[in-house]
Amino acid sequence: TVGTISGKSGANFQAGYSEGVQPVKWPAASDLARLQTYAQDADVVNGDYDIDATLTAVASFTPTVRIEFLTIDLNGNGIIDPNEGFFRVFKSDSGIAVQKGVPAAYVSAKRWPVDATGAIQNANTSNDPNMVSRNCGAVTTVAGIGPRFFTAADIYTKTVGSAAVKQTAVRTALSPLNGTHRCYLGGDPRLFTAQTGDTLTPDSLLTYAPFNAVTAPNGAGMFGKWLKRSGAYPVPPQLALIRPGDQQYLIPLQSNVNFKGVIYVRGPVAVSGRLRGRVTVAASGSISLADDLLYTTSPGTDCTENGDVLGITTPEAVPIADNNVQNPFRVSAVGAWGGGAVGLFDDTPDVEQYQMFIFTLKQYYGEDVYSNPITYDAGTSIAGERCAGNPTAKSGCVQISGGIIQDDVGAPTFSNSSGWAEQHTYDKCGISSPPPYFPTTGRYLQNRVYEIDPVWPNQIGIAQYFRTLQSQ
């Protein structure tokens, strides 16, 4: 620390500590914006790696663009190789982005802001905040169709009867009476009946109209679309064979020889998925952690160019998204279900895992931690959402395997049972092999003289040697 540590006797510093060190020069927003150049180098003309998300204000926690990382075993060898990492981009339609906040809520799976007629919710807002959600639903049978996954909006619309009958059908689907209830981020293929096994939506080329209980066709209400890859550079030829339905929407990482390791977003963005590669996501707006983001190779196990590493950096904040995927929410009583908080809406309900290095010129924290009890019942956490390290945390654990650099710790991830209990782990690869062009602070050594055995650079290779020097 530049200053001094108070209460030193009450802590165990396993690696020692230093006081009065030289301060690190804090970068400006303009310094982080320079990363856009590296993103543009990957595709100068079409901007696949330079993404426009300026539909919403930079400080918004409900972004209208999200990035999802994914992997595909192109050669079928059962191993995800470095060139088998991709990402895809979902973006709200600009024509409907301001309609009652619907598209932004859909992208990152927020509580649904309108009722079945498109009007602002009243009574259902607190009792059933997802009565007509297009992100949440369950496997059920509606109007003789099924059983298959229906969204809450489709259940409400297709159920025959009065408003009370429709509401009961949705509540039954979202309650613990139906163990198949799930929520997904906007555009997720599991929200739709796909034409083929790898089709993103019923028709990925279209931007769907806003949800309308009367006129919308089946599958409408997507509020945006996946962005098609420009095709300005070659992609692995196996991709079209393995993923013919959605291969046009998969943007390569390491398999693009022009990729510099940087994806830049102008505006706020939500991130999630499974990463294979070495990537820095830089944004001019807030970067929301919308769902788990995991490496293919475990953090700290491979610090070479073959390992995985992710850095996210922004002059704005990095919030853990308060959304349906990562938080329980209320469902009113129905049948044998007494009503109350319901969780288990994603595949890892007790923990949110983000394997990454975070650099924010503002703060990293849990979004809406103080107001979460308004959305779901306060008190002890529900079964399946409990964090073993802190059972009172309503949203479970949050684990960042990497590192966090922030301006100050002014807002919590956990407060009075709301939010997530922190259980973080440092990734040692940040020392020797940080994310590409990441604004790391380096290491402070009392000696800056390096004695080099000529054999050593030959053993590790020139590229790894320069990465080692860069990190120091």
PDB file of C-alpha atoms in Angstrom, residues 39 48 68 74-75 83-84 128 156 166 196 209 226 236 246 249 251 308 330 336 347 356 360 386 395 423 426 430 448:
ATOM      1  CA  ALA A  39     -10.104  -4.499 -32.110  1.00  0.00           C
ATOM      2  CA  ASP A  48     -16.929  -7.657 -36.017  1.00  0.00           C
ATOM      3  CA  GLU A  68     -21.562 -14.810 -25.368  1.00  0.00           C
ATOM      4  CA  LEU A  74     -14.243 -28.638 -34.983  1.00  0.00           C
ATOM      5  CA  ASN A  75     -11.966 -31.657 -35.500  1.00  0.00           C
ATOM      6  CA  ASN A  83      -8.519 -22.315 -32.483  1.00  0.00           C
ATOM      7  CA  GLU A  84     -11.938 -23.676 -31.473  1.00  0.00           C
ATOM      8  CA  ASP A 128     -45.252 -11.966  -9.972  1.00  0.00           C
ATOM      9  CA  TYR A 156     -50.104 -16.505 -20.648  1.00  0.00           C
ATOM     10  CA  LYS A 166     -53.813 -17.484 -17.420  1.00  0.00           C
ATOM     11  CA  THR A 196     -32.615 -27.279 -36.770  1.00  0.00           C
ATOM     12  CA  ALA A 209     -41.425  -7.279 -33.413  1.00  0.00           C
ATOM     13  CA  TRP A 226     -27.877 -12.132 -33.370  1.00  0.00           C
ATOM     14  CA  PRO A 236     -12.246 -22.726 -40.155  1.00  0.00           C
ATOM     15  CA  ASP A 246     -25.775 -20.785 -37.154  1.00  0.00           C
ATOM     16  CA  TYR A 249     -23.153 -15.849 -36.443  1.00  0.00           C
ATOM     17  CA  ILE A 251     -17.097 -14.936 -34.775  1.00  0.00           C
ATOM     18  CA  ASP A 308      -7.194 -19.306 -21.538  1.00  0.00           C
ATOM     19  CA  ARG A 330     -41.306 -14.211  -6.153  1.00  0.00           C
ATOM     20  CA  ALA A 336     -49.931 -26.983  -3.236  1.00  0.00           C
ATOM     21  CA  ASP A 347     -27.748 -24.486 -14.136  1.00  0.00           C
ATOM     22  CA  MET A 356     -11.475 -13.199 -15.517  1.00  0.00           C
ATOM     23  CA  THR A 360     -12.681  -0.725 -13.694  1.00  0.00           C
ATOM     24  CA  ARG A 386     -27.331 -21.215  -0.562  1.00  0.00           C
ATOM     25  CA  SER A 395     -28.181 -15.156  -4.277  1.00  0.00           C
ATOM     26  CA  GLN A 423     -15.258 -16.306  -2.503  1.00  0.00           C
ATOM     27  CA  TYR A 426      -6.263 -15.092  -7.612  1.00  0.00           C
ATOM     28  CA  GLY A 430      -1.983 -12.808 -14.357  1.00  0.00           C
ATOM     29  CA  ARG A 448      15.190  -4.617 -11.981  1.00  0.00           C
TER      30      ARG A 448
END
